[in-house]
Coordinates of C-alpha atoms in Angstrom, one line a residue:
Chain A
M1 CA 4.1 100.3 -44.5
F2 CA 2.2 98.7 -41.8
F3 CA 4.0 101.6 -39.8
G4 CA 2.2 104.1 -42.2
A5 CA -1.1 102.6 -41.6
V6 CA -0.5 103.2 -37.8
I7 CA -0.3 106.6 -38.2
V8 CA -2.9 107.3 -40.8
L9 CA -5.1 105.2 -38.2
F10 CA -3.9 107.0 -35.5
V11 CA -5.0 110.6 -36.7
W12 CA -8.3 108.8 -38.2
S13 CA -8.7 108.0 -34.4
V14 CA -8.4 111.7 -33.2
L15 CA -10.7 113.3 -36.0
H16 CA -12.9 110.7 -35.4
T17 CA -13.4 111.4 -31.9
A18 CA -13.4 114.8 -32.0
W19 CA -15.5 115.4 -35.3
P20 CA -19.2 115.3 -33.4
A21 CA -17.2 118.1 -30.8
L22 CA -15.7 119.9 -34.0
H23 CA -18.9 119.8 -35.8
Q24 CA -21.1 121.1 -32.9
F25 CA -18.9 124.0 -31.2
G26 CA -16.4 124.6 -33.9
F27 CA -14.5 127.9 -33.6
H28 CA -15.7 128.3 -30.2
L29 CA -13.3 125.1 -29.1
V30 CA -10.5 127.0 -30.3
T31 CA -11.8 130.8 -28.7
G32 CA -14.1 130.2 -26.0
K33 CA -13.0 131.8 -22.7
S34 CA -14.8 129.2 -20.6
W35 CA -14.0 125.5 -20.2
V36 CA -16.8 123.4 -17.6
P37 CA -16.2 119.5 -17.7
G38 CA -19.2 117.7 -17.8
T39 CA -21.8 119.9 -18.6
G40 CA -19.6 122.4 -21.2
P41 CA -19.4 124.7 -22.8
Y42 CA -16.0 123.7 -23.8
G43 CA -13.6 126.8 -25.0
A44 CA -10.4 126.2 -25.0
L45 CA -8.7 129.6 -24.8
P46 CA -7.6 129.4 -21.1
L47 CA -6.2 125.7 -21.3
I48 CA -4.4 127.1 -24.6
I49 CA -3.0 130.0 -22.9
D50 CA -1.7 128.0 -19.7
T51 CA -0.1 125.8 -22.0
L52 CA 1.9 128.6 -24.1
L53 CA 2.8 130.3 -20.5
T54 CA 4.1 127.3 -19.2
T55 CA 6.0 126.6 -21.6
L56 CA 7.4 130.4 -21.5
I57 CA 8.3 130.3 -18.2
A58 CA 10.1 126.9 -18.7
L59 CA 12.4 128.3 -21.8
L60 CA 12.7 131.9 -20.0
I61 CA 14.3 129.4 -17.4
A62 CA 16.1 126.6 -19.4
V63 CA 17.7 128.1 -22.3
P64 CA 20.0 130.4 -20.6
V65 CA 20.9 127.6 -17.9
G66 CA 21.0 125.3 -21.1
L67 CA 23.1 126.9 -23.0
A68 CA 25.9 127.8 -20.3
S69 CA 25.4 124.2 -19.4
A70 CA 26.4 123.5 -22.9
L71 CA 29.2 125.4 -23.2
A72 CA 30.4 124.6 -19.8
L73 CA 30.7 120.9 -21.0
L74 CA 32.3 121.7 -24.4
Y75 CA 34.7 124.6 -23.3
L76 CA 35.0 125.6 -19.7
I77 CA 34.9 122.2 -17.0
P78 CA 37.9 120.2 -17.0
Q79 CA 38.7 117.6 -19.2
R80 CA 38.7 114.8 -16.8
L81 CA 34.9 116.0 -15.4
R82 CA 33.4 116.1 -18.8
A83 CA 32.2 112.6 -19.2
T84 CA 30.8 112.0 -15.9
S85 CA 28.9 115.8 -16.2
S86 CA 27.3 114.6 -19.2
A87 CA 26.2 111.4 -17.9
L88 CA 24.6 113.1 -15.0
V89 CA 22.6 115.5 -17.5
E90 CA 21.5 112.5 -19.1
L91 CA 20.2 110.9 -16.0
L92 CA 17.9 113.9 -15.7
A93 CA 16.6 113.0 -18.8
A94 CA 16.1 109.1 -18.0
V95 CA 14.1 109.9 -14.7
P96 CA 10.3 109.7 -15.5
S97 CA 8.2 112.3 -15.6
V98 CA 6.0 110.9 -12.8
V99 CA 8.9 111.5 -10.4
Y100 CA 9.6 115.0 -11.3
G101 CA 5.9 115.9 -10.8
L102 CA 5.9 113.8 -7.2
W103 CA 9.2 116.0 -6.4
G104 CA 7.5 119.0 -7.6
L105 CA 4.6 118.3 -5.4
F106 CA 6.6 116.9 -2.4
Y107 CA 9.5 119.3 -2.4
L108 CA 9.1 122.5 -5.0
I109 CA 5.3 123.5 -3.3
P110 CA 6.7 124.0 0.2
W111 CA 9.5 125.6 -1.1
L112 CA 7.3 128.1 -3.2
N113 CA 5.2 128.7 0.1
K114 CA 7.8 129.7 2.0
T115 CA 10.7 131.2 0.2
L116 CA 10.3 131.6 -3.3
D117 CA 6.6 133.2 -3.7
P118 CA 7.1 135.6 -0.7
F119 CA 10.4 136.8 -2.2
L120 CA 8.9 137.4 -6.2
A121 CA 6.1 139.0 -4.6
G122 CA 8.0 140.8 -2.5
I123 CA 9.6 142.5 -5.4
T124 CA 6.7 143.6 -7.5
G125 CA 4.9 144.5 -4.0
S126 CA 2.5 142.1 -4.8
R127 CA 1.6 143.4 -8.1
W128 CA 1.6 141.6 -11.6
P129 CA 2.7 139.3 -12.4
F130 CA 3.2 138.2 -8.7
S131 CA 0.2 138.8 -7.5
G132 CA -3.1 136.9 -5.7
P133 CA -3.0 133.8 -2.9
Q134 CA 0.0 131.8 -3.1
E135 CA -1.0 128.4 -2.8
G136 CA 2.2 126.4 -4.5
F137 CA 0.1 125.2 -7.2
S138 CA 0.4 127.2 -10.2
V139 CA 1.5 128.2 -13.3
L140 CA 4.6 129.3 -12.2
L141 CA 5.9 126.0 -10.7
A142 CA 4.8 124.2 -13.6
G143 CA 6.8 126.4 -15.5
I144 CA 9.9 125.5 -12.7
V145 CA 9.2 121.9 -13.1
L146 CA 9.5 121.9 -17.2
S147 CA 12.4 123.8 -17.2
I148 CA 13.6 120.8 -15.2
M149 CA 12.5 117.9 -17.4
I150 CA 13.5 120.4 -21.0
L151 CA 17.0 121.4 -19.9
P152 CA 18.6 118.0 -20.8
T153 CA 17.1 117.9 -24.2
I154 CA 17.8 121.5 -24.5
V155 CA 22.1 120.7 -23.3
A156 CA 21.9 117.6 -25.3
I157 CA 20.8 118.9 -28.7
S158 CA 22.8 122.4 -28.3
R159 CA 25.8 120.7 -27.0
D160 CA 26.0 118.6 -29.9
V161 CA 25.0 121.7 -32.7
I162 CA 27.7 124.1 -31.1
S163 CA 30.4 120.6 -31.0
V164 CA 30.6 121.4 -35.1
V165 CA 31.6 124.7 -34.8
P166 CA 35.0 124.8 -37.0
T167 CA 37.7 125.1 -34.4
D168 CA 39.6 127.6 -36.8
L169 CA 36.7 130.2 -35.8
I170 CA 37.3 129.8 -32.3
E171 CA 41.2 130.1 -32.7
G172 CA 41.0 132.8 -34.8
G173 CA 38.7 134.9 -32.6
L174 CA 41.5 134.0 -29.7
S175 CA 44.6 134.7 -31.8
L176 CA 43.3 138.7 -32.9
G177 CA 43.4 138.6 -29.1
A178 CA 39.2 138.4 -27.7
T179 CA 38.9 136.9 -24.4
R180 CA 37.1 133.5 -24.0
S181 CA 33.8 134.8 -22.9
Q182 CA 34.2 137.2 -26.2
V183 CA 34.8 134.0 -28.2
L184 CA 31.9 132.1 -27.4
T185 CA 29.2 135.1 -27.2
K186 CA 30.3 136.6 -30.3
V187 CA 32.1 133.4 -32.6
V188 CA 30.6 130.0 -31.2
L189 CA 26.8 130.9 -30.4
P190 CA 26.1 132.8 -33.9
S191 CA 28.1 130.6 -35.7
A192 CA 25.2 127.2 -34.1
R193 CA 22.4 130.1 -34.0
T194 CA 20.1 128.1 -36.1
G195 CA 21.3 124.6 -34.4
I196 CA 20.3 126.1 -30.9
L197 CA 16.9 127.6 -32.2
G198 CA 16.6 123.9 -33.0
A199 CA 17.4 122.9 -29.9
I200 CA 15.3 125.1 -28.0
A201 CA 12.2 124.2 -30.3
L202 CA 12.2 120.7 -29.7
G203 CA 12.8 121.6 -25.6
A204 CA 9.5 123.2 -26.3
G205 CA 7.9 120.6 -27.9
R206 CA 8.4 118.1 -25.1
A207 CA 7.3 121.3 -22.9
L208 CA 4.1 121.4 -24.5
G209 CA 2.9 118.3 -24.8
E210 CA 4.5 117.4 -21.2
T211 CA 1.1 115.6 -19.3
I212 CA 2.1 114.3 -16.1
A213 CA 4.3 116.4 -14.1
V214 CA 1.9 119.4 -15.3
A215 CA -1.2 118.1 -14.4
M216 CA 0.0 117.1 -10.7
V217 CA 1.3 120.8 -10.0
I218 CA -0.9 123.1 -11.5
G219 CA -3.6 122.7 -9.7
S220 CA -6.3 121.6 -12.6
N221 CA -8.0 124.6 -12.5
P222 CA -9.1 125.7 -16.2
Q223 CA -9.0 129.6 -16.4
I224 CA -7.2 132.5 -17.7
P225 CA -4.3 133.2 -15.6
H226 CA -4.5 136.5 -14.3
S227 CA -1.0 136.0 -12.5
L228 CA 2.1 133.5 -12.2
F229 CA 0.4 132.2 -9.3
S230 CA -2.8 131.3 -10.4
T231 CA -3.8 128.0 -11.1
G232 CA -4.4 126.7 -14.0
A233 CA -4.3 123.8 -16.6
T234 CA -2.6 122.8 -19.8
L235 CA -4.2 120.9 -22.9
A236 CA -2.4 118.0 -22.3
S237 CA -2.9 118.0 -18.6
T238 CA -7.1 118.6 -19.1
I239 CA -6.9 115.4 -21.1
A240 CA -5.2 113.4 -18.2
T241 CA -6.8 114.9 -15.8
E242 CA -11.1 114.8 -17.1
F243 CA -10.4 111.5 -19.7
G244 CA -11.3 109.3 -17.1
E245 CA -14.9 111.3 -15.8
A246 CA -15.5 112.1 -19.4
T247 CA -19.2 111.6 -20.5
G248 CA -20.9 112.6 -23.8
S249 CA -20.0 115.8 -25.2
T250 CA -16.7 115.7 -22.7
G251 CA -15.6 113.0 -24.7
G252 CA -15.8 114.6 -27.6
A253 CA -14.4 117.7 -26.2
L254 CA -11.1 116.1 -25.5
A255 CA -10.6 114.8 -28.3
A256 CA -10.4 118.4 -30.1
L257 CA -7.6 119.1 -27.1
A258 CA -5.9 116.4 -28.5
L259 CA -6.5 117.2 -31.8
M260 CA -5.0 120.6 -31.5
L261 CA -1.8 119.3 -29.0
M262 CA -1.2 117.0 -31.9
I263 CA -1.1 119.7 -34.6
I264 CA 0.5 122.5 -32.5
T265 CA 3.3 120.0 -31.0
A266 CA 3.8 118.5 -34.6
A267 CA 4.9 122.0 -36.2
V268 CA 7.2 122.9 -33.4
N269 CA 9.0 119.3 -33.7
A270 CA 9.1 119.3 -37.9
G271 CA 10.4 123.0 -37.0
A272 CA 13.0 121.8 -34.9
R273 CA 14.0 119.0 -36.9
L274 CA 14.6 120.7 -39.8
L275 CA 16.1 123.8 -37.8
T276 CA 18.7 121.2 -36.5
K277 CA 19.2 119.0 -39.2
R278 CA 20.3 122.2 -41.3
A279 CA 22.8 123.5 -38.6
L280 CA 24.2 119.4 -38.2
A281 CA 24.4 119.1 -42.5
S282 CA 25.9 123.0 -43.3
K283 CA 29.3 122.1 -41.4
Chain B
M1 CA 65.7 151.1 -48.1
T2 CA 64.5 153.2 -45.2
D3 CA 63.9 156.2 -47.3
L4 CA 61.7 153.7 -50.1
L5 CA 59.4 152.9 -46.7
D6 CA 59.5 156.3 -45.5
R7 CA 58.3 157.6 -48.9
L8 CA 55.4 154.9 -49.1
P9 CA 51.8 156.9 -48.7
P10 CA 50.3 155.7 -45.4
D11 CA 48.5 152.5 -45.5
P12 CA 45.2 152.8 -43.9
I13 CA 44.9 148.8 -43.2
L14 CA 48.4 149.3 -41.1
E15 CA 47.0 152.6 -39.3
R16 CA 43.4 151.1 -38.7
R17 CA 45.3 147.7 -37.2
A18 CA 47.6 150.1 -35.1
V19 CA 44.5 151.4 -33.6
I20 CA 42.7 148.4 -32.5
Q21 CA 46.4 147.1 -31.2
Q22 CA 46.4 150.0 -28.9
R23 CA 42.8 149.3 -28.2
A24 CA 43.2 146.2 -27.3
A25 CA 46.4 146.9 -24.9
Q26 CA 44.0 149.4 -23.4
T27 CA 40.9 147.2 -22.4
I28 CA 42.7 143.9 -21.8
G29 CA 42.5 144.1 -18.6
R30 CA 38.6 145.0 -18.2
R31 CA 37.8 142.0 -21.0
T32 CA 40.0 139.4 -18.7
L33 CA 37.7 140.8 -15.9
I34 CA 34.5 140.2 -17.3
S35 CA 35.4 136.9 -19.2
K36 CA 36.0 135.9 -16.1
V37 CA 33.0 136.9 -14.4
F38 CA 31.5 135.4 -17.2
I39 CA 32.8 132.1 -17.3
S40 CA 32.7 132.1 -13.5
L41 CA 28.6 132.4 -14.5
M42 CA 28.6 129.8 -16.7
V43 CA 29.8 127.0 -14.7
L44 CA 27.8 128.3 -11.9
A45 CA 24.7 127.7 -14.2
F46 CA 25.7 124.1 -14.9
L47 CA 26.2 123.8 -11.2
L48 CA 22.6 124.8 -10.5
A49 CA 21.6 122.6 -13.4
L50 CA 22.5 120.0 -11.0
V51 CA 20.8 120.6 -8.0
P52 CA 17.4 119.5 -9.0
L53 CA 19.1 116.3 -9.8
G54 CA 20.8 116.1 -6.3
S55 CA 17.5 117.2 -4.0
L56 CA 15.5 114.6 -6.8
I57 CA 17.9 111.8 -5.7
F58 CA 18.3 112.5 -2.2
A59 CA 14.5 112.8 -2.2
L60 CA 13.8 109.6 -3.6
L61 CA 16.6 107.7 -1.7
Q62 CA 15.6 109.5 2.3
K63 CA 11.6 108.9 1.9
G64 CA 11.4 105.8 -0.4
L65 CA 14.3 103.8 1.4
S66 CA 12.2 104.0 4.4
S67 CA 9.1 102.6 2.9
I68 CA 10.6 100.1 1.1
S69 CA 10.4 96.4 2.7
W70 CA 10.7 92.9 1.3
P71 CA 6.9 92.5 1.6
F72 CA 6.4 96.1 0.2
L73 CA 7.6 94.8 -3.2
H74 CA 5.6 91.1 -3.2
T75 CA 2.6 91.3 -1.8
L76 CA -0.9 92.9 -2.8
P77 CA -2.1 96.4 -2.7
T78 CA -4.9 96.6 0.5
Q79 CA -7.2 99.6 0.9
P80 CA -6.4 101.6 3.8
S81 CA -9.8 102.5 6.0
L82 CA -10.3 104.7 8.3
I83 CA -9.7 102.3 11.2
D84 CA -6.5 101.0 9.9
Q85 CA -5.0 104.2 7.8
N86 CA -1.5 102.3 7.6
A87 CA -3.2 99.1 5.9
I88 CA -1.3 100.3 2.8
G89 CA 0.0 96.3 1.3
G90 CA 2.6 96.2 -1.1
I91 CA 2.9 96.9 -4.8
G92 CA 3.7 93.0 -6.4
N93 CA 1.1 92.9 -8.8
A94 CA 1.7 97.1 -10.4
I95 CA 5.4 95.4 -10.7
E96 CA 4.2 92.1 -12.3
G97 CA 2.2 94.8 -14.4
T98 CA 4.6 97.4 -15.8
V99 CA 7.0 93.9 -16.7
I100 CA 4.2 92.5 -18.2
I101 CA 2.8 95.8 -20.7
D102 CA 6.8 96.8 -20.9
A103 CA 8.1 93.1 -22.2
L104 CA 4.8 92.2 -24.1
A105 CA 4.9 96.2 -26.0
G106 CA 8.5 95.8 -26.8
L107 CA 8.0 92.2 -27.8
I108 CA 5.4 94.3 -30.8
A109 CA 7.5 97.4 -31.4
I110 CA 11.0 95.3 -32.1
P111 CA 10.4 93.5 -35.1
I112 CA 8.2 96.2 -36.8
A113 CA 11.1 98.8 -35.5
V114 CA 14.1 97.2 -36.8
L115 CA 12.4 96.2 -40.1
L116 CA 12.0 99.6 -40.6
G117 CA 15.0 100.7 -39.1
L118 CA 16.3 98.7 -41.8
Y119 CA 14.4 99.9 -44.7
L120 CA 15.1 103.3 -43.6
C121 CA 18.9 102.8 -43.7
E122 CA 18.5 100.7 -47.3
A123 CA 16.0 102.8 -48.8
T124 CA 17.0 106.2 -50.6
S125 CA 13.4 107.1 -52.3
R126 CA 11.2 110.1 -51.3
A127 CA 8.6 107.5 -49.9
A128 CA 11.8 106.7 -47.7
N129 CA 12.7 110.6 -46.4
F130 CA 8.7 111.2 -45.9
L131 CA 8.8 108.2 -43.6
R132 CA 11.8 109.3 -41.7
A133 CA 10.1 112.9 -41.6
I134 CA 7.4 111.2 -39.9
I135 CA 9.3 108.9 -37.5
E136 CA 11.6 112.1 -36.2
I137 CA 8.1 113.6 -35.7
M138 CA 6.4 111.0 -34.1
T139 CA 9.4 110.6 -31.5
G140 CA 8.2 114.2 -30.5
L141 CA 4.6 113.6 -30.1
P142 CA 3.5 113.7 -26.5
S143 CA 2.7 110.7 -24.9
I144 CA -0.6 110.9 -23.9
L145 CA -2.1 111.2 -28.0
L146 CA -0.9 107.5 -28.1
G147 CA -3.6 107.2 -24.8
V148 CA -6.4 108.8 -26.7
F149 CA -5.1 106.6 -29.7
A150 CA -5.1 102.9 -27.3
Y151 CA -8.2 104.2 -26.0
E152 CA -10.2 105.2 -29.5
Y153 CA -8.8 101.5 -31.2
V154 CA -8.5 98.7 -27.9
V155 CA -10.6 100.4 -25.1
V156 CA -13.6 101.2 -27.0
R157 CA -14.0 98.0 -28.7
M158 CA -12.9 96.1 -26.2
K159 CA -15.8 97.3 -24.4
T160 CA -13.0 97.2 -21.2
F161 CA -10.2 99.0 -19.9
S162 CA -7.6 96.4 -20.6
G163 CA -3.2 95.8 -20.6
L164 CA -3.5 95.5 -24.1
A165 CA -4.6 98.7 -24.5
G166 CA -1.9 100.0 -22.7
I167 CA 0.9 97.4 -24.5
V168 CA -0.5 99.4 -27.9
A169 CA -0.1 102.6 -26.3
L170 CA 3.5 102.1 -25.5
A171 CA 4.2 100.0 -28.5
V172 CA 3.4 102.6 -30.6
L173 CA 5.1 105.0 -28.8
M174 CA 8.5 102.7 -29.0
V175 CA 8.4 102.0 -32.9
P176 CA 9.6 104.9 -33.6
L177 CA 12.4 105.1 -30.9
I178 CA 14.0 102.4 -31.8
A179 CA 13.2 102.9 -35.7
K180 CA 16.0 105.9 -35.3
A181 CA 18.2 103.8 -33.4
S182 CA 18.5 100.9 -35.4
E183 CA 18.7 103.3 -38.8
L184 CA 21.6 104.6 -37.3
A185 CA 23.2 101.8 -36.2
F186 CA 23.0 100.1 -39.6
R187 CA 24.4 103.2 -41.1
G188 CA 27.2 103.1 -38.9
V189 CA 28.2 99.7 -39.7
P190 CA 31.0 99.9 -42.8
N191 CA 30.4 100.1 -46.5
T192 CA 33.5 97.5 -46.6
L193 CA 32.1 95.1 -44.7
R194 CA 29.2 94.3 -46.4
E195 CA 31.5 94.5 -49.8
A196 CA 33.5 92.4 -48.5
G197 CA 30.1 89.8 -47.5
L198 CA 29.1 90.6 -51.7
A199 CA 32.6 90.0 -52.9
L200 CA 32.6 86.2 -50.6
G201 CA 29.6 85.6 -53.4
A202 CA 27.0 86.0 -50.4
R203 CA 23.8 87.1 -51.8
S204 CA 22.5 90.2 -50.5
S205 CA 19.8 88.9 -48.0
R206 CA 22.6 86.8 -46.7
V207 CA 24.9 89.6 -46.2
T208 CA 22.2 91.6 -44.3
R209 CA 21.3 88.6 -42.1
G210 CA 25.0 87.3 -41.7
V211 CA 27.2 90.5 -41.5
I212 CA 25.1 93.7 -41.2
I213 CA 22.9 92.7 -38.4
P214 CA 25.7 91.0 -36.4
A215 CA 27.7 94.4 -36.7
A216 CA 24.4 96.7 -35.9
L217 CA 23.8 94.9 -33.0
P218 CA 25.2 96.8 -30.1
G219 CA 23.8 100.1 -30.9
M220 CA 20.4 98.2 -32.0
I221 CA 20.8 96.8 -28.3
T222 CA 21.4 99.9 -26.9
G223 CA 18.5 101.9 -28.3
I224 CA 16.3 99.0 -27.1
L225 CA 16.8 99.3 -24.0
L226 CA 16.7 102.7 -23.8
S227 CA 13.4 103.0 -25.8
L228 CA 12.1 100.3 -22.7
A229 CA 13.3 102.5 -20.5
R230 CA 11.3 105.4 -21.7
A231 CA 8.2 103.8 -22.1
M232 CA 8.2 101.9 -18.7
G233 CA 8.2 105.3 -16.8
E234 CA 5.3 106.3 -19.4
T235 CA 2.1 107.6 -17.1
A236 CA 0.2 109.4 -19.4
P237 CA -0.9 106.7 -21.8
L238 CA -1.7 104.0 -19.4
L239 CA -3.3 106.8 -16.8
L240 CA -6.3 106.5 -20.0
V241 CA -6.3 103.1 -20.5
I242 CA -5.7 100.3 -18.3
G243 CA -7.8 100.8 -15.4
A244 CA -6.9 100.0 -12.5
S245 CA -6.4 96.2 -10.6
G246 CA -5.8 94.9 -7.0
D247 CA -4.9 91.7 -7.9
W248 CA -1.9 89.9 -9.5
T249 CA -3.1 90.1 -13.4
W250 CA -1.6 87.7 -15.9
N251 CA -4.1 88.0 -18.3
P252 CA -3.4 91.1 -20.7
L253 CA -7.4 91.1 -21.6
K254 CA -7.8 92.4 -18.0
Q255 CA -7.3 95.5 -16.1
M256 CA -3.9 95.7 -14.4
S257 CA -1.9 98.1 -12.6
A258 CA 1.3 99.3 -13.3
L259 CA 4.1 101.4 -11.4
P260 CA 4.0 105.0 -12.8
L261 CA -0.2 105.1 -12.6
L262 CA 0.3 103.5 -8.9
T263 CA 2.6 106.5 -8.3
Y264 CA 0.1 109.3 -9.6
N265 CA -2.2 107.6 -8.1
Y266 CA -0.8 107.6 -4.3
S267 CA 0.7 111.1 -4.3
G268 CA -3.0 112.6 -4.8
S269 CA -4.2 109.9 -1.8
Q270 CA -6.5 111.1 1.0
Y271 CA -4.1 109.0 3.3
P272 CA -0.7 110.4 4.5
S273 CA 0.1 106.5 4.4
Q274 CA -0.4 106.0 0.7
R275 CA 1.4 109.8 -0.2
A276 CA 4.5 108.4 2.1
A277 CA 4.1 105.1 0.3
A278 CA 4.5 107.1 -3.6
W279 CA 7.8 107.3 -2.6
G280 CA 8.8 104.1 -2.5
V281 CA 6.9 102.8 -5.8
A282 CA 8.5 105.7 -7.6
L283 CA 12.0 104.5 -5.9
T284 CA 11.4 100.9 -7.3
L285 CA 10.0 102.3 -10.8
V286 CA 13.2 104.6 -10.7
V287 CA 15.5 101.5 -10.0
M288 CA 14.1 99.8 -12.8
V289 CA 14.0 102.4 -15.6
M290 CA 17.4 102.5 -14.5
I291 CA 19.0 98.9 -14.3
L292 CA 17.5 99.1 -18.2
S293 CA 19.1 102.5 -18.8
L294 CA 22.4 101.3 -17.1
G295 CA 22.1 98.2 -18.8
S296 CA 22.1 99.2 -22.3
R297 CA 25.5 100.9 -21.6
F298 CA 27.1 97.6 -20.1
V299 CA 25.6 95.4 -22.3
A300 CA 26.8 97.8 -25.8
A301 CA 30.2 98.0 -24.2
R302 CA 30.3 94.4 -23.5
L303 CA 29.5 93.4 -27.2
R304 CA 31.7 95.8 -28.7
K305 CA 34.6 94.3 -26.2
E306 CA 33.9 90.3 -27.5
R307 CA 34.0 91.3 -31.1
R308 CA 37.3 92.9 -31.2

């Protein structure tokens, strides 16, 4: 009951601080295209777009790699290496996010500048989506760092839901003459579909709300990105970088950002829990 | 007999099966090849997933070890100036701040969370289900929101940044994590144990105290240590509420310093010496977090062994 009270207080605190801003700016807070801290206007559209974009990039990288890793951990890696491999992936989850930010700042930025950005720009001939100046700090880099951070979540959850796929189904597939890859892609993955969606949604929830690592590598520049090389700022990173200097109306606007972030992540997480629960219970 | 079989009408299933078998035989070479390529790609993807981990550990050790020394670990930080850019001092008070904040947050969170876990394990009402769903969602909420919460309730009320606000934020972060872990631990206790206790004539509360809690202890301790490790590495909530301190602060009502926050601040410093030291701070933090994470496995394994 005490805890229930804490939650009520929690939601109330955010609503309470955000209320003046909500009242004053209304829907402009969500749809406004320009965010200028200190003086306003406070339009969170660029932040929302950057948040969704970095999460999308992270998922595009982490979902294929994560699913392949989960399958590899369950079926492909030699038995005696499995425990060690699982522990290594879990180690990725134990690293604090500020350390990922540090690593992105000092290791990935030089690599992006020297190797990845010119390579990507070369593919499209410096046209969209790989156009514009290559500064290292970018939504692309934030997406890459996020993809590494959500990988353990996706691997661990999808491994759990895939492991409850009945052995009968797998053996049935193999006995019909299907090859191993055919069984994995046409039997195992489809029957674990719901749970995998849940794992992806959990990963997305984590990427949407990640703060410090993103704040360190995205360039903290609230603008609607014109390419993947643009700097940006997400909902969470903006709260982190601007809260310290926030005065008057900015504080309220930041609380409104917190409210948006809370609604988005709570919805995504609730959906994710529903999916994984159903997947694990149905077996 | 053979006549009889010959005179049967053609069986569509058998015919279909013959076609399939023929197709399978024709394509087996190609399919095996595709399968091999595909499986190698998957293992490759897994190895690719380990590359960042390797690079991260390499970076931490290479850059971190060179900035860590005994004085670095137990002295106070100093402010570098244009004259002496290398005077960064140590991180002693940040280690102390991290330990105090994490320990006190744990002290607040553990009793609440364990009771909550016990309640969730025993209760089956709709209220309990609702609470369980809320806890699940809370574990996924971005930690920065807890910073906003602590700011609103502690910093604004006290009119100053303080370690206490950080403690409150981290405690709220830990409660759902520990509650979930201890609920699982309580659920893992076999019903026969409880029934044996009741059959011996013990009251329900005595069974909980004397049987259920000890049996669930390894799982609970694992969950608690992992949550402490997770909270120790959190930067975002502390960034909003604990302020900064260059001195030993034993009073949580004052501003404090903490390792994750120091890593963040040093990484954006204008002095190259502080940027380099960020790796030393990060390495110290990672070692402390790892001690808790690995310790959780060790303690749990130890307790389980003793029980046998």
